[in-house]
Structure formats: structure tokens, C-alpha cells
Tab-separated table of C-alpha atoms and ligand atoms in Angstrom:
chain	number	residue	atom	x	y	z
C	236	UNK	CA	9.081	-88.643	37.504
C	237	UNK	CA	12.918	-88.618	37.033
C	238	UNK	CA	14.698	-85.481	36.484
C	239	UNK	CA	15.376	-85.934	32.768
C	240	UNK	CA	11.688	-86.491	32.108
C	241	UNK	CA	10.727	-83.581	34.217
C	242	UNK	CA	13.150	-81.336	32.441
C	243	UNK	CA	11.860	-82.311	29.059
C	244	UNK	CA	8.327	-81.695	30.146
C	245	UNK	CA	9.224	-78.188	31.260
C	246	UNK	CA	11.188	-77.564	28.043
C	247	UNK	CA	8.116	-78.584	26.182
C	248	UNK	CA	5.994	-76.147	28.071
C	249	UNK	CA	8.201	-73.367	26.556
C	250	UNK	CA	6.845	-73.994	23.106
C	251	UNK	CA	4.008	-71.536	23.830
C	252	UNK	CA	6.230	-68.580	23.789
C	253	UNK	CA	5.934	-67.609	20.137
C	254	UNK	CA	2.233	-67.583	20.314
C	255	UNK	CA	2.080	-65.666	23.630
C	256	UNK	CA	4.291	-62.917	22.172
C	257	UNK	CA	2.036	-62.728	19.151
C	258	UNK	CA	-0.852	-62.325	21.541
C	259	UNK	CA	0.707	-59.295	23.185
C	260	UNK	CA	-0.176	-57.321	20.052
C	261	UNK	CA	-3.865	-57.385	21.132
C	262	UNK	CA	-2.999	-55.258	24.195
C	263	UNK	CA	-4.077	-51.761	23.534
C	264	UNK	CA	-2.201	-49.435	26.049
C	265	UNK	CA	0.325	-49.479	28.638
C	266	UNK	CA	1.673	-46.453	30.593
C	267	UNK	CA	5.003	-46.634	32.493
C	268	UNK	CA	5.819	-44.242	35.384
C	269	UNK	CA	7.796	-42.649	36.776
C	270	UNK	CA	11.549	-43.182	36.316
C	271	UNK	CA	13.301	-42.949	33.020
C	272	UNK	CA	17.057	-42.097	32.966
C	273	UNK	CA	20.204	-42.827	31.158
C	274	UNK	CA	22.526	-45.602	32.385
C	275	UNK	CA	26.200	-45.264	31.865
C	276	UNK	CA	27.721	-48.706	31.820
C	277	UNK	CA	31.192	-49.499	33.107
C	278	UNK	CA	32.745	-52.876	33.572
C	279	UNK	CA	35.200	-52.945	36.512
C	280	UNK	CA	37.696	-55.853	36.923
C	281	UNK	CA	39.508	-56.945	40.053
C	282	UNK	CA	42.747	-55.220	39.070
C	283	UNK	CA	41.332	-51.804	38.373
C	284	UNK	CA	39.389	-52.078	41.585
C	285	UNK	CA	42.494	-52.755	43.494
C	286	UNK	CA	44.204	-49.807	41.890
C	287	UNK	CA	41.286	-47.521	42.874
C	288	UNK	CA	41.382	-48.830	46.536
C	289	UNK	CA	45.203	-48.104	46.662
C	290	UNK	CA	45.022	-44.751	44.846
C	291	UNK	CA	42.398	-43.336	47.145
C	292	UNK	CA	43.762	-45.109	50.248
C	293	UNK	CA	40.402	-46.619	51.058
C	294	UNK	CA	40.067	-48.560	54.187
C	295	UNK	CA	38.114	-51.771	53.495
C	296	UNK	CA	37.570	-52.624	57.162
C	297	UNK	CA	34.144	-54.079	57.481
C	298	UNK	CA	33.305	-53.073	53.895
C	299	UNK	CA	31.225	-56.119	53.140
C	300	UNK	CA	28.628	-55.171	55.717
C	301	UNK	CA	28.813	-51.478	55.200
C	302	UNK	CA	25.374	-49.868	55.395
C	303	UNK	CA	26.394	-46.563	54.033
C	304	UNK	CA	23.819	-45.308	51.518
C	305	UNK	CA	24.482	-41.681	50.856
C	306	UNK	CA	27.695	-41.140	48.996
C	307	UNK	CA	29.752	-38.229	50.460
C	308	UNK	CA	33.255	-38.828	48.962
C	309	UNK	CA	34.816	-40.857	45.973
C	310	UNK	CA	36.090	-43.317	48.614
C	311	UNK	CA	32.454	-44.138	49.460
C	312	UNK	CA	31.844	-45.000	45.806
C	313	UNK	CA	34.777	-47.382	45.859
C	314	UNK	CA	33.483	-48.934	49.132
C	315	UNK	CA	30.168	-49.535	47.499
C	316	UNK	CA	31.751	-51.225	44.579
C	317	UNK	CA	33.940	-53.543	46.749
C	318	UNK	CA	30.920	-54.346	48.796
C	319	UNK	CA	28.914	-55.467	45.945
C	320	UNK	CA	31.832	-57.107	44.099
C	321	UNK	CA	32.912	-59.213	47.125
C	322	UNK	CA	29.326	-60.412	47.953
C	323	UNK	CA	28.134	-60.617	44.295
C	324	UNK	CA	25.105	-58.408	45.191
C	325	UNK	CA	23.400	-55.438	43.583
C	326	UNK	CA	22.887	-52.112	45.322
C	327	UNK	CA	22.161	-48.636	44.403
C	328	UNK	CA	23.562	-45.685	46.357
C	329	UNK	CA	22.390	-42.044	45.959
C	330	UNK	CA	24.818	-39.157	45.263
C	331	UNK	CA	23.549	-35.672	46.314
C	332	UNK	CA	26.661	-33.841	45.616
C	333	UNK	CA	27.348	-32.917	41.883
C	334	UNK	CA	31.137	-32.996	42.558
C	335	UNK	CA	30.933	-36.814	43.094
C	336	UNK	CA	29.100	-37.065	39.790
C	337	UNK	CA	31.848	-35.053	38.111
C	338	UNK	CA	34.427	-37.313	39.635
C	339	UNK	CA	32.795	-40.362	38.219
C	340	UNK	CA	32.617	-38.724	34.808
C	341	UNK	CA	36.205	-37.654	34.962
C	342	UNK	CA	37.878	-40.626	36.617
C	343	UNK	CA	35.632	-43.725	35.916
C	344	UNK	CA	34.024	-42.940	32.598
C	345	UNK	CA	31.786	-45.455	30.758
C	346	UNK	CA	31.812	-47.740	27.838
C	347	UNK	CA	28.287	-47.117	26.635
C	348	UNK	CA	24.993	-45.445	27.360
C	349	UNK	CA	21.639	-47.220	27.435
C	350	UNK	CA	18.080	-46.804	28.649
C	351	UNK	CA	17.791	-46.693	32.381
C	352	UNK	CA	15.126	-46.688	35.044
C	353	UNK	CA	12.391	-49.163	35.510
C	354	UNK	CA	9.861	-47.043	33.535
C	355	UNK	CA	12.153	-46.415	30.506
C	356	UNK	CA	13.423	-50.062	30.406
C	357	UNK	CA	9.946	-51.511	30.583
C	358	UNK	CA	8.575	-49.086	27.998
C	359	UNK	CA	11.251	-50.084	25.453
C	360	UNK	CA	10.689	-53.852	26.105
C	361	UNK	CA	6.845	-53.714	25.871
C	362	UNK	CA	6.920	-51.476	22.776
C	363	UNK	CA	9.353	-53.953	21.086
C	364	UNK	CA	6.922	-56.708	21.980
C	365	UNK	CA	4.399	-54.777	19.948
C	366	UNK	CA	1.895	-53.592	22.563
C	367	UNK	CA	-0.236	-51.147	20.525
C	368	UNK	CA	0.540	-48.055	22.530
C	369	UNK	CA	3.278	-47.522	25.195
C	370	UNK	CA	3.341	-44.173	26.984
C	371	UNK	CA	6.460	-43.526	28.966
C	372	UNK	CA	6.618	-40.921	31.648
C	373	UNK	CA	9.630	-38.772	31.417
C	374	UNK	CA	10.673	-35.792	33.640
C	375	UNK	CA	13.720	-34.991	31.428
C	376	UNK	CA	13.826	-35.721	27.749
C	377	UNK	CA	16.746	-34.108	26.039
C	378	UNK	CA	18.014	-35.629	22.847
C	379	UNK	CA	20.529	-37.820	24.578
C	380	UNK	CA	17.709	-39.372	26.701
C	381	UNK	CA	15.403	-39.661	23.640
C	382	UNK	CA	18.048	-41.583	21.830
C	383	UNK	CA	17.822	-44.345	24.476
C	384	UNK	CA	14.238	-44.959	23.339
C	385	UNK	CA	13.812	-47.469	20.624
C	386	UNK	CA	12.924	-46.016	17.317
C	387	UNK	CA	9.363	-47.309	17.370
C	388	UNK	CA	6.062	-45.673	16.399
C	389	UNK	CA	4.154	-47.229	19.302
C	390	UNK	CA	6.440	-45.868	21.973
C	391	UNK	CA	5.422	-42.327	22.911
C	392	UNK	CA	6.086	-39.632	25.363
C	393	UNK	CA	5.386	-35.807	25.729
C	394	UNK	CA	7.485	-33.082	23.998
C	395	UNK	CA	7.944	-29.520	25.386
C	396	UNK	CA	4.561	-28.418	24.145
C	397	UNK	CA	2.816	-31.230	25.983
C	398	UNK	CA	2.216	-33.113	22.756
C	399	UNK	CA	2.203	-36.933	22.678
C	400	UNK	CA	4.877	-37.887	20.087
C	401	UNK	CA	7.186	-40.686	19.209
C	402	UNK	CA	9.580	-40.749	22.220
C	403	UNK	CA	12.809	-41.175	20.178
C	404	UNK	CA	12.099	-38.183	18.126
C	405	UNK	CA	11.541	-35.723	20.980
C	406	UNK	CA	14.267	-33.317	22.050
C	407	UNK	CA	13.466	-31.254	25.082
C	408	UNK	CA	16.676	-29.385	25.030
C	409	UNK	CA	16.532	-27.424	28.115
C	410	UNK	CA	16.148	-30.667	30.220
C	411	UNK	CA	18.953	-32.093	32.210
C	412	UNK	CA	20.314	-35.530	31.199
C	413	UNK	CA	20.074	-37.894	34.191
C	414	UNK	CA	22.904	-40.246	34.143
C	415	UNK	CA	23.371	-43.207	36.549
C	416	UNK	CA	26.620	-45.127	36.772
C	417	UNK	CA	26.213	-48.797	36.427
C	418	UNK	CA	29.369	-50.510	37.588
C	419	UNK	CA	29.293	-54.133	36.555
C	420	UNK	CA	31.630	-57.040	37.637
C	421	UNK	CA	32.089	-60.548	36.749
C	422	UNK	CA	31.726	-63.798	38.758
C	423	UNK	CA	35.240	-65.254	39.568
C	424	UNK	CA	37.142	-62.076	39.200
C	425	UNK	CA	39.297	-61.185	42.301
C	426	UNK	CA	41.991	-59.009	43.908
C	427	UNK	CA	44.000	-59.092	47.083
C	428	UNK	CA	44.840	-56.262	49.442
C	429	UNK	CA	46.691	-56.363	52.749
C	430	UNK	CA	46.710	-60.148	52.350
C	431	UNK	CA	42.950	-60.274	52.107
C	432	UNK	CA	41.431	-61.762	49.056
C	433	UNK	CA	38.159	-60.338	47.592
C	434	UNK	CA	36.593	-62.747	45.109
C	435	UNK	CA	33.330	-62.141	43.271
C	436	UNK	CA	30.853	-64.980	43.814
C	437	UNK	CA	28.235	-63.867	41.232
C	438	UNK	CA	28.167	-61.354	38.322
C	439	UNK	CA	26.341	-58.263	39.461
C	440	UNK	CA	26.422	-54.443	39.560
C	441	UNK	CA	26.763	-51.454	41.840
C	442	UNK	CA	24.819	-48.322	40.908
C	443	UNK	CA	25.804	-44.809	41.704
C	444	UNK	CA	22.979	-42.457	41.110
C	445	UNK	CA	23.036	-38.712	40.743
C	446	UNK	CA	19.551	-37.670	39.497
C	447	UNK	CA	17.972	-34.475	40.900
C	448	UNK	CA	14.695	-35.026	38.947
C	449	UNK	CA	13.893	-38.540	39.810
C	450	UNK	CA	15.132	-37.939	43.377
C	451	UNK	CA	12.542	-35.372	43.636
C	452	UNK	CA	9.991	-37.469	41.911
C	453	UNK	CA	9.227	-34.598	39.442
C	454	UNK	CA	6.162	-35.488	37.539
C	455	UNK	CA	5.138	-34.468	34.070
C	456	UNK	CA	1.610	-32.902	34.159
C	457	UNK	CA	0.934	-33.862	30.560
C	458	UNK	CA	1.358	-37.559	31.476
C	459	UNK	CA	-0.801	-37.252	34.666
C	460	UNK	CA	-3.631	-35.687	32.634
C	461	UNK	CA	-3.149	-38.183	29.827
C	462	UNK	CA	-3.730	-41.082	32.280
C	463	UNK	CA	-6.822	-39.299	33.589
C	464	UNK	CA	-8.380	-38.742	30.297
C	465	UNK	CA	-7.519	-41.856	28.209
C	466	UNK	CA	-8.207	-45.553	28.725
C	467	UNK	CA	-5.084	-47.466	29.891
C	468	UNK	CA	-4.971	-51.191	30.251
C	469	UNK	CA	-1.855	-51.405	32.465
C	470	UNK	CA	0.066	-48.979	34.457
C	471	UNK	CA	3.657	-50.127	35.476
C	472	UNK	CA	4.676	-48.164	38.433
C	473	UNK	CA	8.176	-47.639	39.915
C	474	UNK	CA	10.698	-44.892	40.597
C	475	UNK	CA	10.464	-44.534	44.423
C	476	UNK	CA	13.705	-46.058	44.883
C	477	UNK	CA	15.853	-42.956	44.734
C	478	UNK	CA	13.838	-41.084	47.348
C	479	UNK	CA	15.309	-40.216	50.759
C	480	UNK	CA	13.616	-39.355	53.971
C	481	UNK	CA	16.008	-36.438	54.272
C	482	UNK	CA	14.926	-35.065	50.909
C	483	UNK	CA	11.159	-34.969	51.668
C	484	UNK	CA	10.641	-38.507	50.336
C	485	UNK	CA	7.601	-39.078	52.484
C	486	UNK	CA	5.961	-35.909	51.102
C	487	UNK	CA	6.841	-36.963	47.491
C	488	UNK	CA	5.319	-40.333	48.128
C	489	UNK	CA	2.163	-38.546	49.480
C	490	UNK	CA	1.916	-36.622	46.123
C	491	UNK	CA	2.216	-39.765	44.245
C	492	UNK	CA	-0.576	-41.302	46.270
C	493	UNK	CA	-2.813	-38.463	45.382
C	494	UNK	CA	-2.037	-38.866	41.656
C	495	UNK	CA	-2.476	-42.502	41.901
C	496	UNK	CA	-5.919	-42.404	43.627
C	497	UNK	CA	-7.186	-40.115	40.988
C	498	UNK	CA	-5.938	-42.302	38.171
C	499	UNK	CA	-7.672	-45.287	39.770
C	500	UNK	CA	-10.980	-43.331	39.755
C	501	UNK	CA	-10.608	-42.142	36.152
C	502	UNK	CA	-9.251	-45.473	34.830
C	503	UNK	CA	-11.171	-48.041	36.718
C	504	UNK	CA	-10.236	-51.129	34.724
C	505	UNK	CA	-6.552	-50.362	34.740
C	506	UNK	CA	-4.318	-52.932	36.254
C	507	UNK	CA	-1.511	-51.360	38.355
C	508	UNK	CA	1.771	-53.224	38.754
C	509	UNK	CA	4.312	-51.862	41.231
C	510	UNK	CA	7.964	-52.727	40.791
C	511	UNK	CA	9.265	-52.548	44.278
C	512	UNK	CA	12.993	-51.950	43.230
C	513	UNK	CA	15.951	-51.947	45.536
C	514	UNK	CA	15.160	-49.140	47.969
C	515	UNK	CA	17.939	-48.314	50.447
C	516	UNK	CA	16.157	-45.637	52.621
C	517	UNK	CA	14.175	-47.760	55.063
C	518	UNK	CA	11.687	-44.953	55.934
C	519	UNK	CA	10.921	-44.710	52.249
C	520	UNK	CA	10.772	-48.474	51.784
C	521	UNK	CA	8.320	-48.706	54.716
C	522	UNK	CA	6.213	-46.055	53.028
C	523	UNK	CA	6.217	-47.934	49.722
C	524	UNK	CA	4.963	-51.029	51.568
C	525	UNK	CA	2.301	-49.103	53.645
C	526	UNK	CA	1.112	-46.655	51.105
C	527	UNK	CA	1.817	-47.888	47.544
C	528	UNK	CA	1.453	-51.544	47.712
C	529	UNK	CA	-2.135	-51.328	48.886
C	530	UNK	CA	-3.010	-49.057	45.851
C	531	UNK	CA	-1.471	-51.605	43.393
C	532	UNK	CA	-2.936	-54.882	42.084
C	533	UNK	CA	0.304	-56.525	41.587
C	534	UNK	CA	3.936	-56.340	42.777
C	535	UNK	CA	7.188	-57.543	41.553
C	536	UNK	CA	10.313	-58.289	43.680
C	537	UNK	CA	13.620	-60.130	43.518
C	538	UNK	CA	15.262	-62.005	46.325
C	539	UNK	CA	16.962	-58.980	47.961
C	540	UNK	CA	13.853	-56.861	47.675
C	541	UNK	CA	11.792	-59.530	49.333
C	542	UNK	CA	14.257	-59.540	52.201
C	543	UNK	CA	14.099	-55.716	52.508
C	544	UNK	CA	10.392	-55.713	52.483
C	545	UNK	CA	10.292	-58.152	55.358
C	546	UNK	CA	12.675	-55.990	57.285
C	547	UNK	CA	10.465	-52.954	57.264
C	548	UNK	CA	7.493	-55.147	58.059
C	549	UNK	CA	9.181	-56.080	61.378
C	550	UNK	CA	9.947	-59.661	60.209
C	551	UNK	CA	13.682	-59.461	60.860
C	552	UNK	CA	13.908	-63.306	61.886
C	553	UNK	CA	12.391	-64.467	58.629
C	554	UNK	CA	14.507	-61.869	56.714
C	555	UNK	CA	17.632	-63.225	58.372
C	556	UNK	CA	16.608	-66.847	57.675
C	557	UNK	CA	16.386	-65.918	53.928
C	558	UNK	CA	19.706	-64.002	53.970
C	559	UNK	CA	21.317	-67.021	55.367
C	560	UNK	CA	19.639	-69.418	52.888
C	561	UNK	CA	18.110	-67.716	49.881
C	562	UNK	CA	16.175	-70.601	48.686
C	563	UNK	CA	12.750	-70.940	46.912
C	564	UNK	CA	11.289	-72.578	50.060
C	565	UNK	CA	12.322	-69.635	52.313
C	566	UNK	CA	11.246	-67.143	49.848
C	567	UNK	CA	7.841	-68.754	49.362
C	568	UNK	CA	7.331	-68.330	53.073
C	569	UNK	CA	8.214	-64.683	52.814
C	570	UNK	CA	6.019	-64.035	49.836
C	571	UNK	CA	3.020	-65.924	51.429
C	572	UNK	CA	3.530	-63.809	54.553
C	573	UNK	CA	3.475	-60.494	52.595
C	574	UNK	CA	0.432	-61.765	50.678
C	575	UNK	CA	-1.490	-62.594	53.765
C	576	UNK	CA	-0.504	-59.397	55.647
C	577	UNK	CA	-1.025	-56.868	52.765
C	578	UNK	CA	-3.427	-58.802	50.423
C	579	UNK	CA	-2.562	-57.385	46.875
C	580	UNK	CA	-4.219	-59.405	44.123
C	581	UNK	CA	-0.840	-60.837	42.943
C	582	UNK	CA	2.816	-60.972	44.166
C	583	UNK	CA	5.544	-62.125	41.917
C	584	UNK	CA	9.006	-63.149	42.867
C	585	UNK	CA	11.813	-63.532	40.380
C	586	UNK	CA	14.834	-65.302	41.850
C	587	UNK	CA	17.922	-66.842	40.360
C	588	UNK	CA	16.512	-69.725	38.343
C	589	UNK	CA	12.870	-69.638	39.407
C	590	UNK	CA	9.810	-67.305	39.296
C	591	UNK	CA	7.023	-67.716	41.700
C	592	UNK	CA	3.576	-66.065	41.958
C	593	UNK	CA	1.075	-66.119	44.601
C	594	UNK	CA	-2.285	-64.502	43.714
C	595	UNK	CA	-5.885	-64.171	44.787
C	596	UNK	CA	-8.221	-66.827	43.276
C	597	UNK	CA	-10.521	-64.191	41.753
C	598	UNK	CA	-7.804	-61.948	40.098
C	599	UNK	CA	-8.850	-61.709	36.367
C	600	UNK	CA	-5.385	-62.744	35.293
C	601	UNK	CA	-5.604	-66.379	36.066
C	602	UNK	CA	-2.638	-68.570	37.335
C	603	UNK	CA	-2.684	-70.324	34.079
C	604	UNK	CA	-2.322	-67.049	32.192
C	605	UNK	CA	0.295	-66.040	34.675
C	606	UNK	CA	2.217	-69.305	34.003
C	607	UNK	CA	2.341	-68.491	30.241
C	608	UNK	CA	3.438	-64.970	31.039
C	609	UNK	CA	6.267	-66.116	33.251
C	610	UNK	CA	7.417	-68.651	30.665
C	611	UNK	CA	7.392	-65.927	28.076
C	612	UNK	CA	9.232	-63.624	30.496
C	613	UNK	CA	11.964	-66.354	31.062
C	614	UNK	CA	12.578	-66.520	27.330
C	615	UNK	CA	12.573	-62.673	26.758
C	616	UNK	CA	14.864	-61.834	29.753
C	617	UNK	CA	17.385	-64.636	29.090
C	618	UNK	CA	17.366	-63.461	25.439
C	619	UNK	CA	18.416	-60.026	26.753
C	620	UNK	CA	21.062	-61.558	28.873
C	621	UNK	CA	22.361	-63.639	25.877
C	622	UNK	CA	22.206	-60.776	23.409
C	623	UNK	CA	23.144	-57.941	25.731
C	624	UNK	CA	20.273	-55.752	24.669
C	625	UNK	CA	16.719	-55.972	23.224
C	626	UNK	CA	16.684	-53.576	20.416
C	627	UNK	CA	15.262	-55.574	17.594
C	628	UNK	CA	12.120	-57.745	17.705
C	629	UNK	CA	14.124	-60.846	16.735
C	630	UNK	CA	16.304	-60.369	19.840
C	631	UNK	CA	13.303	-61.098	22.114
C	632	UNK	CA	13.317	-64.786	21.300
C	633	UNK	CA	17.020	-65.576	20.887
C	634	UNK	CA	17.056	-67.854	23.954
C	635	UNK	CA	13.987	-69.885	22.726
C	636	UNK	CA	15.051	-73.537	22.542
C	637	UNK	CA	17.534	-73.254	25.538
C	638	UNK	CA	16.848	-75.739	28.221
C	639	UNK	CA	15.505	-74.777	31.622
C	640	UNK	CA	18.240	-74.594	34.336
C	641	UNK	CA	18.899	-77.413	36.802
C	642	UNK	CA	19.221	-74.834	39.482
C	643	UNK	CA	15.679	-73.662	38.894
C	644	UNK	CA	14.360	-77.215	38.558
C	645	UNK	CA	15.920	-78.329	41.810
C	646	UNK	CA	14.454	-75.235	43.615
C	647	UNK	CA	11.022	-76.202	42.198
C	648	UNK	CA	11.470	-79.797	43.407
C	649	UNK	CA	12.301	-78.584	47.013
C	650	UNK	CA	9.394	-76.267	46.980
C	651	UNK	CA	6.861	-78.767	45.825
C	652	UNK	CA	8.186	-81.332	48.259
C	653	UNK	CA	8.001	-78.700	51.151
C	654	UNK	CA	4.422	-77.844	50.254
C	655	UNK	CA	3.594	-81.410	49.394
C	656	UNK	CA	2.075	-80.343	45.999
C	657	UNK	CA	3.328	-82.667	43.270
C	658	UNK	CA	1.049	-80.721	40.757
C	659	UNK	CA	3.225	-77.558	41.354
C	660	UNK	CA	6.242	-79.482	40.013
C	661	UNK	CA	4.423	-81.113	37.130
C	662	UNK	CA	2.061	-78.331	35.988
C	663	UNK	CA	3.373	-75.269	37.721
C	664	UNK	CA	0.295	-74.435	39.537
C	665	UNK	CA	-1.379	-75.431	42.913
C	666	UNK	CA	-3.747	-74.044	45.479
C	667	UNK	CA	-2.710	-73.334	49.074
C	668	UNK	CA	-4.734	-71.675	51.866
C	669	UNK	CA	-7.152	-70.336	49.367
C	670	UNK	CA	-4.496	-68.765	47.258
C	671	UNK	CA	-3.174	-69.741	43.844
C	672	UNK	CA	0.539	-70.507	43.632
C	673	UNK	CA	2.371	-70.812	40.286
C	674	UNK	CA	6.075	-71.356	39.623
C	675	UNK	CA	8.470	-72.153	36.764
C	676	UNK	CA	12.073	-73.139	36.436
C	677	UNK	CA	13.760	-70.443	34.144
C	678	UNK	CA	16.373	-70.483	31.518
C	679	UNK	CA	19.683	-69.250	32.886
C	680	UNK	CA	22.438	-67.840	30.618
C	681	UNK	CA	25.900	-68.842	31.735
C	682	UNK	CA	27.731	-65.663	30.879
C	683	UNK	CA	25.214	-62.953	30.714
C	684	UNK	CA	26.186	-59.998	28.530
C	685	UNK	CA	23.987	-57.776	30.758
C	686	UNK	CA	22.133	-57.946	33.904
C	687	UNK	CA	20.821	-54.428	34.531
C	688	UNK	CA	17.075	-54.310	33.864
C	689	UNK	CA	16.538	-58.051	33.976
C	690	UNK	CA	14.009	-57.889	36.870
C	691	UNK	CA	12.063	-55.063	35.064
C	692	UNK	CA	11.795	-57.123	31.928
C	693	UNK	CA	10.820	-60.222	33.825
C	694	UNK	CA	8.012	-58.536	35.874
C	695	UNK	CA	6.493	-56.666	32.896
C	696	UNK	CA	6.485	-59.586	30.422
C	697	UNK	CA	5.222	-61.909	33.158
C	698	UNK	CA	2.181	-59.683	33.643
C	699	UNK	CA	1.617	-58.957	29.901
C	700	UNK	CA	2.752	-62.077	28.308
C	701	UNK	CA	-0.060	-64.273	29.392
C	702	UNK	CA	-3.108	-62.575	27.904
G	882	LIG	C1	17.256	-48.317	39.095
G	882	LIG	C2	18.418	-47.453	38.622
G	882	LIG	C3	18.568	-47.323	37.107
G	882	LIG	C4	18.577	-48.763	36.515
G	882	LIG	C5	17.425	-49.576	37.024
G	882	LIG	C6	17.422	-51.027	36.535
G	882	LIG	O1	16.169	-47.668	38.730
G	882	LIG	O2	18.318	-46.134	39.226
G	882	LIG	O3	19.659	-46.784	36.754
G	882	LIG	O4	18.453	-48.610	35.052
G	882	LIG	O5	17.436	-49.620	38.357
G	882	LIG	O6	16.563	-51.761	37.056
């Protein structure tokens, strides 16, 4: 098949999206846990970054490979931004000192606030897509946080008396606002210092997080007991990324494991999806892999998170291979490896231009359903990138009719060639080693208005958009 015909046939497959989104209305209940916060968005450009470097006398020696994760000084924040800017990557560094948070507030500022945290972002997206009831876990819900929830009757959380209410109307005024700085930068932007040029290869962001509640995985007892006492169809789990070994992170994961085990008993049919998220602390990351993945049916990862998971599984060689060449072929090897080692029901990768799922044959969400879910997710997430936000229902389908990307199509061609599975390229599904593999080329938006929360949207809509 030549590439034009192939592209046309994939574009045609996207015609199911309206119906799939319509079908989402039949899903009764989703709970999202645990992290909900406020994102303060600031766009940095090359020139202002250069000024910051000069003003704070920051040494940029070896900054591209810096492995610093805990921020101790404002210079560390600047180093983090330069690292991500110069490599076009996304990282999140944890701030433990409130003085650094105050410095950000005073010296960097922000352009707007929006919903943050995997739990909060997914809750907004799924409620907008008209799931009947979305219950969001919040460990802090002052008015400023509540305002980041969409004004929707099907989007609920708990007020200070433990009552389930419309999330956007709650105001737990003694709670502390949890603000994360999202410092975004654009592809092609650059600056030069001491004769060295730093040019950004891919639009992305650096996140600086000061968040005492989510860092301590504070859980709302009302939410815990709700999930124990009411039927829930899907639980979307995340929020382990800000934990640190030095801050009793392993103990906190142990607490979550106990809660999760009980939920699984009281809500037997519930499908649990874990969004792995970028987790810098390797001990915590390993605990996520060893303790939380086995309790989940489905996991979602991007390219970076896949490399990170391999690293803590002791697969440094494969991790390096992917770091050197982040292709669908290499990532497939990684996902298959994780699948065979840990054996969840489903693993989904979302990479630039392509989504790929490997799943058990008997998982009740079939590969065909998953394919429809991934196609829906491609439209919804690219609509978010195109529009800058998803705050009205009409936003969710803005990118419908856009063509699938050549980048994604080429990745899929290479993958199906490597696997010798032409049906993967033509229909998006094939069987390998007793597992079902599905993949799609996605829509890519040339100049995305936003990137933060894309992965969360993709993972959740891929899982719920195919029913
Ligand atoms: C992380 C960050 C949060 C951001 C989210 C996006 O959880 O802490 O600020 O909104 O990632 O995926």
C-alpha cells in the first residue's frame, strides 16, 4: 500500500470518534486519585532565561545532564529550566523549602492558573466527556482550587463535612492552595552564554513543585470510604510522583497499597489504571513498579517514563538504547519486556505521533475497543493542544478532521516491518507471543497551545473511549 492510501485509510478510521464519545455517556462512575493541585503557567523565552542565568550567576557546566532533583536554591530552578529547555524534555523537580516557592511567586510569577495533577486533569476531561459520575480525590480544596474544576454537575468531590458535592462549588477555606510552577518553552527558541548556544529542540516544560499535601500523599478519608461503599467502574490512579525516599515515601506507598487492596476487595469489578508519571526519585519509582503496578490492571506511560521504568528494573542497556534512539521499534521492545516481566492486563505507551498498547488476550477491554479508545484519545488530546484547554464540550472534538501525522505513520510502518505484521499497519491490531498489540498514528498539532496534561488526557480517554 502506498503512503497516501495508507494515510487516507487511517484518516477514515477516525470517523468513529463522535460515536465513541457519545458512548462514553453510558459509563456510570469513575474515581480519580490522588493528586489534584493548581498549575501556575509561565512561558519562558530564551532571552529571559539568559537574563536569569546572568542575574543569579548560574554555572551551566554540565547542566544538560544534571541529575539534581531536590531544589535547594533559586539557581537550581534556573538549572532545571535550562536542562529541559536545551534538551526539549519534561522534568518535575521537588521543592521542600517554602522560601524557594516564595522566590518563584515573587520573581517568576505566572500568566494563568489551571487544573493540575493527573487526578484533577483527568477528572475534568472525563466529566466534560459526560461520564455519568466523576469523583475526584482532593486533599486540599480551597476556593482557588475548586475554581479549577469545571462547572459540571457530574464532577464531584467532598466538602469539609465529608459530603459529596459538585466539586467546583466547594470551598474548604482552611485548606492550603497547592501551586506547582509549570515553566513552558518553545521549540526553536535559543540563547547564548559564554559563547555556548542553547537551542530548544522541542516545545516542553519544566515543573517546580512545592506541595506539602501531595508530597505526603495525604488522603481524604471520605473519598476512601466512598470507594469502599459504592460501585465504581474505573479508578484512575496516580500521584506517587512527588514522593521522596527521604520523606518517608516508601511508608506512604505502603499506606496506599493497603487502601488499594481494600478497594479491590470491596469493588471487585473496578478496573484500575495507574498513570506512572515522571517520578524522579528512583527508590520511589522502583516501589511504584514493584508494589503498585501489580495491583493495577492497566498502566500508562510516555517515552521518558518507559525509559525510567526500565532503569529501575535493571535494564539499563535497553534504557540507553531507547535514550539514543527513541523510536516506536525500540519502545515496543521495552513495553513487551515490561509486559512479560510484570504481567499487567494492559500497558499503554503514548509517544510523539504514535500510541501503542500491549494487552493480555483475555482482558475484557478488547484490542478493538482499545483501538477505538486510542483514536478518540488522539482527537481529544490534539483538540486540547489546538485549543489550549478543554473547558467546553465542543472543544473536545476541535481537531476532528485533521490528518494523522507522517511522523506517526512512519513509526507505525517501521514497527510493522520489524514485527513482520502487515495487519498492524493496515488495521492497527496484531498478535505476538500470545499478546495482543494495537497501535495508531496520531494527529499532531504543529504549534500546540498547551502540553501539560496531554499524557493524562490520552491515557484516560484511551481507556474509557472504546466502550
Ligand atoms: C504532575 C505535576 C502537575 C501537572 C501534572 C501534569 O502531576 O505535579 O503539576 O499538572 O503532572 O501531568
